[in-house]
Amino acid sequence: MSWLAAATLDIPTEPTQQALGYPSLFLLVLIGALVPVVPTGALVSSAAVVAMHQTVPFAMLMVFATASLAAFCGDMALYWLGRRGVGSKNGSRWLEAIRSRAPEDRLEQAQDKLAEHDVAVLVLSRLVPAGRIPVMLACLLAEWPLRRFARGNLPACLAWAVTYQLIGVLSGALFSKPWEGVAAAIALTVLVSVAPGVWRRLRGPAKA
């Protein structure tokens, strides 16, 4: 962990952090919304830890605004690309990518919940690990227009940003050094992400 401590101790000045940090956070969260290779929750939590140790005003608010806007833009871009695939005779690679990330059982659950609770399901989908894509695909298959999806996705992205920022605040409050808070935030976000899957495996298949 010494490399992480050294990297955090050599942090640039706060104006430099803001000039580089917020655009980087926006870009990485945006990419993570499109392609699930970036741990976006851990990024937001870590950024919140760093913001807690800054003296500039509104640092926490900037993290929240940047993360939620990037998540919203990424979701809307992916949904738009998916709608193009639904409307196309031969589909699209984006639609196939969304389908490949939504197992049939999760998709069926998402469709049932969407039919029952409508837009409210979108808010919960971003807070449940691996819940966003099945619900998005359910909206695509139900042929929701982009505007209707946006109405539900906006509060979903706001709730998501708040949740992971609070994880960062909790982690930062437990430790005095920024690198320790960042490490704790990453550990907590990983735990939150894997816990539901582990629980489902331990519980086994649902009985009829």
XYZ file of N, CA, C and O in Angstrom, residues 21 66 74 85 131 147 156 165 185 191:
40
model
N -8.979 16.794 -12.285
C -9.784 15.767 -11.639
C -11.214 15.687 -12.129
O -11.707 14.595 -12.440
N -20.635 16.404 -11.150
C -19.862 15.787 -12.232
C -20.245 14.328 -12.412
O -20.475 13.865 -13.536
N -24.004 9.152 -20.038
C -23.623 7.822 -20.493
C -24.819 6.911 -20.674
O -24.923 6.191 -21.675
N -30.733 0.192 -32.435
C -30.678 -1.236 -32.736
C -32.055 -1.871 -32.755
O -32.345 -2.726 -33.594
N -28.007 -4.204 -11.844
C -29.437 -4.034 -12.093
C -29.750 -3.057 -13.202
O -30.861 -3.059 -13.744
N -37.404 10.310 -24.211
C -37.816 11.295 -23.201
C -38.370 10.607 -21.959
O -38.091 11.030 -20.833
N -32.520 8.530 -11.029
C -31.708 7.337 -10.780
C -30.238 7.697 -10.684
O -29.519 7.224 -9.789
N -21.206 8.686 -3.135
C -20.510 9.787 -2.474
C -20.589 9.624 -0.955
O -19.621 9.899 -0.240
N -12.761 3.288 0.777
C -13.888 3.521 -0.143
C -13.915 2.474 -1.243
O -14.980 1.949 -1.600
N -17.232 -4.439 -2.000
C -18.085 -5.276 -1.159
C -19.552 -5.113 -1.535
O -20.300 -6.097 -1.649
